[in-house]
Amino acid sequence: MDIREIQNLIKFVAKSGATEVKLEMDDFKITIKTTEAGAAEASYFQHYPAAQPMQPMMQPVAAPSTPAPATPSTPVAAPAEDNSKYITIKSPMIGTLYRKPAPDKAPFVEVGATISKGDPVCVIEAMKLFNEIEAEISGKIVKILVDDMSPVEFDQPLFLVDPS
């Protein structure tokens, strides 16, 4: 199954109204889940025969949380961030975000950098394909919300841009 077939399957599932579809074949497994808004996410696993049997992975178990002691309700003089005036650049796909075009190169953008519409801001690798993400607006980078080489989800905020 190639990337176009997977993308078409995701679109079909999103339009069909199904909440979850699992497809398993000999060499791969794909799970597509839709959200309330109709957006679809896909998990794709390619199976390659292993030379040695793999050991089962242990899943970490979360310790039961105890309620935190109540704090006095005195007002704290912490400045509240007003991000409503900024525009968010979001991830158009699931993958791994790279802030640099190559390991030995400088990052595409830094905080304070001025960008124009169409300028590359990062690269997202998905299934061995590197997709250059371009700015949809012009402005100044105010905050970088994701670290280099971090996994990102569909529609995850990546950068805050001041359009003024």
JSON list of N, CA, C and O in Angstrom, two decimals, residues 75-101:
[
{"chain": "A", "resi": 75, "resn": "PRO", "atom": "N", "xyz": [-4.55, 35.79, 45.42]},
{"chain": "A", "resi": 75, "resn": "PRO", "atom": "CA", "xyz": [-4.20, 36.11, 44.04]},
{"chain": "A", "resi": 75, "resn": "PRO", "atom": "C", "xyz": [-2.69, 36.11, 43.85]},
{"chain": "A", "resi": 75, "resn": "PRO", "atom": "O", "xyz": [-1.95, 36.61, 44.68]},
{"chain": "A", "resi": 76, "resn": "VAL", "atom": "N", "xyz": [-2.26, 35.55, 42.75]},
{"chain": "A", "resi": 76, "resn": "VAL", "atom": "CA", "xyz": [-0.84, 35.50, 42.42]},
{"chain": "A", "resi": 76, "resn": "VAL", "atom": "C", "xyz": [-0.58, 36.52, 41.33]},
{"chain": "A", "resi": 76, "resn": "VAL", "atom": "O", "xyz": [-1.34, 36.64, 40.38]},
{"chain": "A", "resi": 77, "resn": "ALA", "atom": "N", "xyz": [0.52, 37.24, 41.42]},
{"chain": "A", "resi": 77, "resn": "ALA", "atom": "CA", "xyz": [0.82, 38.30, 40.47]},
{"chain": "A", "resi": 77, "resn": "ALA", "atom": "C", "xyz": [1.59, 37.76, 39.27]},
{"chain": "A", "resi": 77, "resn": "ALA", "atom": "O", "xyz": [2.58, 38.33, 38.85]},
{"chain": "A", "resi": 78, "resn": "ALA", "atom": "N", "xyz": [1.16, 36.63, 38.73]},
{"chain": "A", "resi": 78, "resn": "ALA", "atom": "CA", "xyz": [1.82, 36.05, 37.55]},
{"chain": "A", "resi": 78, "resn": "ALA", "atom": "C", "xyz": [1.22, 36.68, 36.29]},
{"chain": "A", "resi": 78, "resn": "ALA", "atom": "O", "xyz": [0.01, 36.78, 36.17]},
{"chain": "A", "resi": 79, "resn": "PRO", "atom": "N", "xyz": [2.06, 37.10, 35.36]},
{"chain": "A", "resi": 79, "resn": "PRO", "atom": "CA", "xyz": [1.53, 37.71, 34.14]},
{"chain": "A", "resi": 79, "resn": "PRO", "atom": "C", "xyz": [0.86, 36.64, 33.28]},
{"chain": "A", "resi": 79, "resn": "PRO", "atom": "O", "xyz": [1.43, 35.58, 33.04]},
{"chain": "A", "resi": 80, "resn": "ALA", "atom": "N", "xyz": [-0.33, 36.93, 32.84]},
{"chain": "A", "resi": 80, "resn": "ALA", "atom": "CA", "xyz": [-1.06, 36.00, 31.98]},
{"chain": "A", "resi": 80, "resn": "ALA", "atom": "C", "xyz": [-0.65, 36.27, 30.54]},
{"chain": "A", "resi": 80, "resn": "ALA", "atom": "O", "xyz": [-0.62, 37.40, 30.08]},
{"chain": "A", "resi": 81, "resn": "GLU", "atom": "N", "xyz": [-0.31, 35.18, 29.83]},
{"chain": "A", "resi": 81, "resn": "GLU", "atom": "CA", "xyz": [0.08, 35.33, 28.43]},
{"chain": "A", "resi": 81, "resn": "GLU", "atom": "C", "xyz": [-1.17, 35.52, 27.58]},
{"chain": "A", "resi": 81, "resn": "GLU", "atom": "O", "xyz": [-2.11, 34.77, 27.68]},
{"chain": "A", "resi": 82, "resn": "ASP", "atom": "N", "xyz": [-1.14, 36.55, 26.75]},
{"chain": "A", "resi": 82, "resn": "ASP", "atom": "CA", "xyz": [-2.26, 36.80, 25.85]},
{"chain": "A", "resi": 82, "resn": "ASP", "atom": "C", "xyz": [-1.83, 36.40, 24.44]},
{"chain": "A", "resi": 82, "resn": "ASP", "atom": "O", "xyz": [-1.23, 37.18, 23.71]},
{"chain": "A", "resi": 83, "resn": "ASN", "atom": "N", "xyz": [-2.10, 35.15, 24.09]},
{"chain": "A", "resi": 83, "resn": "ASN", "atom": "CA", "xyz": [-1.71, 34.62, 22.79]},
{"chain": "A", "resi": 83, "resn": "ASN", "atom": "C", "xyz": [-2.80, 34.82, 21.75]},
{"chain": "A", "resi": 83, "resn": "ASN", "atom": "O", "xyz": [-2.66, 34.38, 20.61]},
{"chain": "A", "resi": 84, "resn": "SER", "atom": "N", "xyz": [-3.90, 35.48, 22.12]},
{"chain": "A", "resi": 84, "resn": "SER", "atom": "CA", "xyz": [-5.01, 35.63, 21.18]},
{"chain": "A", "resi": 84, "resn": "SER", "atom": "C", "xyz": [-4.66, 36.54, 20.01]},
{"chain": "A", "resi": 84, "resn": "SER", "atom": "O", "xyz": [-5.26, 36.43, 18.95]},
{"chain": "A", "resi": 85, "resn": "LYS", "atom": "N", "xyz": [-3.69, 37.42, 20.18]},
{"chain": "A", "resi": 85, "resn": "LYS", "atom": "CA", "xyz": [-3.32, 38.31, 19.08]},
{"chain": "A", "resi": 85, "resn": "LYS", "atom": "C", "xyz": [-2.35, 37.67, 18.10]},
{"chain": "A", "resi": 85, "resn": "LYS", "atom": "O", "xyz": [-2.05, 38.25, 17.07]},
{"chain": "A", "resi": 86, "resn": "TYR", "atom": "N", "xyz": [-1.87, 36.46, 18.41]},
{"chain": "A", "resi": 86, "resn": "TYR", "atom": "CA", "xyz": [-0.93, 35.77, 17.55]},
{"chain": "A", "resi": 86, "resn": "TYR", "atom": "C", "xyz": [-1.64, 34.72, 16.70]},
{"chain": "A", "resi": 86, "resn": "TYR", "atom": "O", "xyz": [-2.68, 34.19, 17.08]},
{"chain": "A", "resi": 87, "resn": "ILE", "atom": "N", "xyz": [-1.05, 34.42, 15.56]},
{"chain": "A", "resi": 87, "resn": "ILE", "atom": "CA", "xyz": [-1.57, 33.37, 14.68]},
{"chain": "A", "resi": 87, "resn": "ILE", "atom": "C", "xyz": [-0.68, 32.15, 14.86]},
{"chain": "A", "resi": 87, "resn": "ILE", "atom": "O", "xyz": [0.55, 32.26, 14.94]},
{"chain": "A", "resi": 88, "resn": "THR", "atom": "N", "xyz": [-1.30, 30.98, 14.94]},
{"chain": "A", "resi": 88, "resn": "THR", "atom": "CA", "xyz": [-0.58, 29.74, 15.17]},
{"chain": "A", "resi": 88, "resn": "THR", "atom": "C", "xyz": [-0.35, 29.01, 13.86]},
{"chain": "A", "resi": 88, "resn": "THR", "atom": "O", "xyz": [-1.27, 28.82, 13.08]},
{"chain": "A", "resi": 89, "resn": "ILE", "atom": "N", "xyz": [0.90, 28.61, 13.64]},
{"chain": "A", "resi": 89, "resn": "ILE", "atom": "CA", "xyz": [1.21, 27.72, 12.51]},
{"chain": "A", "resi": 89, "resn": "ILE", "atom": "C", "xyz": [1.11, 26.31, 13.08]},
{"chain": "A", "resi": 89, "resn": "ILE", "atom": "O", "xyz": [1.78, 25.98, 14.06]},
{"chain": "A", "resi": 90, "resn": "LYS", "atom": "N", "xyz": [0.24, 25.49, 12.47]},
{"chain": "A", "resi": 90, "resn": "LYS", "atom": "CA", "xyz": [-0.01, 24.14, 12.97]},
{"chain": "A", "resi": 90, "resn": "LYS", "atom": "C", "xyz": [0.54, 23.08, 12.03]},
{"chain": "A", "resi": 90, "resn": "LYS", "atom": "O", "xyz": [0.72, 23.33, 10.85]},
{"chain": "A", "resi": 91, "resn": "SER", "atom": "N", "xyz": [0.77, 21.90, 12.58]},
{"chain": "A", "resi": 91, "resn": "SER", "atom": "CA", "xyz": [1.29, 20.79, 11.79]},
{"chain": "A", "resi": 91, "resn": "SER", "atom": "C", "xyz": [0.20, 20.24, 10.87]},
{"chain": "A", "resi": 91, "resn": "SER", "atom": "O", "xyz": [-0.88, 19.91, 11.33]},
{"chain": "A", "resi": 92, "resn": "PRO", "atom": "N", "xyz": [0.50, 20.12, 9.58]},
{"chain": "A", "resi": 92, "resn": "PRO", "atom": "CA", "xyz": [-0.49, 19.57, 8.64]},
{"chain": "A", "resi": 92, "resn": "PRO", "atom": "C", "xyz": [-0.49, 18.04, 8.62]},
{"chain": "A", "resi": 92, "resn": "PRO", "atom": "O", "xyz": [-1.28, 17.45, 7.88]},
{"chain": "A", "resi": 93, "resn": "MET", "atom": "N", "xyz": [0.39, 17.41, 9.40]},
{"chain": "A", "resi": 93, "resn": "MET", "atom": "CA", "xyz": [0.50, 15.95, 9.35]},
{"chain": "A", "resi": 93, "resn": "MET", "atom": "C", "xyz": [1.14, 15.40, 10.62]},
{"chain": "A", "resi": 93, "resn": "MET", "atom": "O", "xyz": [1.65, 16.15, 11.44]},
{"chain": "A", "resi": 94, "resn": "ILE", "atom": "N", "xyz": [1.12, 14.10, 10.73]},
{"chain": "A", "resi": 94, "resn": "ILE", "atom": "CA", "xyz": [1.80, 13.39, 11.81]},
{"chain": "A", "resi": 94, "resn": "ILE", "atom": "C", "xyz": [3.20, 13.08, 11.33]},
{"chain": "A", "resi": 94, "resn": "ILE", "atom": "O", "xyz": [3.39, 12.68, 10.18]},
{"chain": "A", "resi": 95, "resn": "GLY", "atom": "N", "xyz": [4.19, 13.25, 12.20]},
{"chain": "A", "resi": 95, "resn": "GLY", "atom": "CA", "xyz": [5.56, 12.91, 11.81]},
{"chain": "A", "resi": 95, "resn": "GLY", "atom": "C", "xyz": [6.56, 13.43, 12.82]},
{"chain": "A", "resi": 95, "resn": "GLY", "atom": "O", "xyz": [6.23, 13.70, 13.98]},
{"chain": "A", "resi": 96, "resn": "THR", "atom": "N", "xyz": [7.80, 13.59, 12.38]},
{"chain": "A", "resi": 96, "resn": "THR", "atom": "CA", "xyz": [8.88, 14.10, 13.22]},
{"chain": "A", "resi": 96, "resn": "THR", "atom": "C", "xyz": [9.29, 15.45, 12.69]},
{"chain": "A", "resi": 96, "resn": "THR", "atom": "O", "xyz": [9.60, 15.58, 11.50]},
{"chain": "A", "resi": 97, "resn": "LEU", "atom": "N", "xyz": [9.28, 16.47, 13.55]},
{"chain": "A", "resi": 97, "resn": "LEU", "atom": "CA", "xyz": [9.61, 17.83, 13.15]},
{"chain": "A", "resi": 97, "resn": "LEU", "atom": "C", "xyz": [11.12, 18.05, 13.25]},
{"chain": "A", "resi": 97, "resn": "LEU", "atom": "O", "xyz": [11.76, 17.66, 14.22]},
{"chain": "A", "resi": 98, "resn": "TYR", "atom": "N", "xyz": [11.66, 18.66, 12.20]},
{"chain": "A", "resi": 98, "resn": "TYR", "atom": "CA", "xyz": [13.05, 19.08, 12.19]},
{"chain": "A", "resi": 98, "resn": "TYR", "atom": "C", "xyz": [13.07, 20.57, 11.92]},
{"chain": "A", "resi": 98, "resn": "TYR", "atom": "O", "xyz": [12.47, 21.05, 10.97]},
{"chain": "A", "resi": 99, "resn": "ARG", "atom": "N", "xyz": [13.76, 21.33, 12.79]},
{"chain": "A", "resi": 99, "resn": "ARG", "atom": "CA", "xyz": [13.83, 22.77, 12.64]},
{"chain": "A", "resi": 99, "resn": "ARG", "atom": "C", "xyz": [14.92, 23.20, 11.67]},
{"chain": "A", "resi": 99, "resn": "ARG", "atom": "O", "xyz": [14.99, 24.35, 11.26]},
{"chain": "A", "resi": 100, "resn": "LYS", "atom": "N", "xyz": [15.82, 22.26, 11.27]},
{"chain": "A", "resi": 100, "resn": "LYS", "atom": "CA", "xyz": [16.93, 22.56, 10.37]},
{"chain": "A", "resi": 100, "resn": "LYS", "atom": "C", "xyz": [16.77, 21.76, 9.08]},
{"chain": "A", "resi": 100, "resn": "LYS", "atom": "O", "xyz": [16.29, 20.63, 9.11]},
{"chain": "A", "resi": 101, "resn": "PRO", "atom": "N", "xyz": [17.24, 22.31, 7.95]},
{"chain": "A", "resi": 101, "resn": "PRO", "atom": "CA", "xyz": [17.17, 21.55, 6.70]},
{"chain": "A", "resi": 101, "resn": "PRO", "atom": "C", "xyz": [18.15, 20.37, 6.68]},
{"chain": "A", "resi": 101, "resn": "PRO", "atom": "O", "xyz": [17.94, 19.40, 5.97]}
]
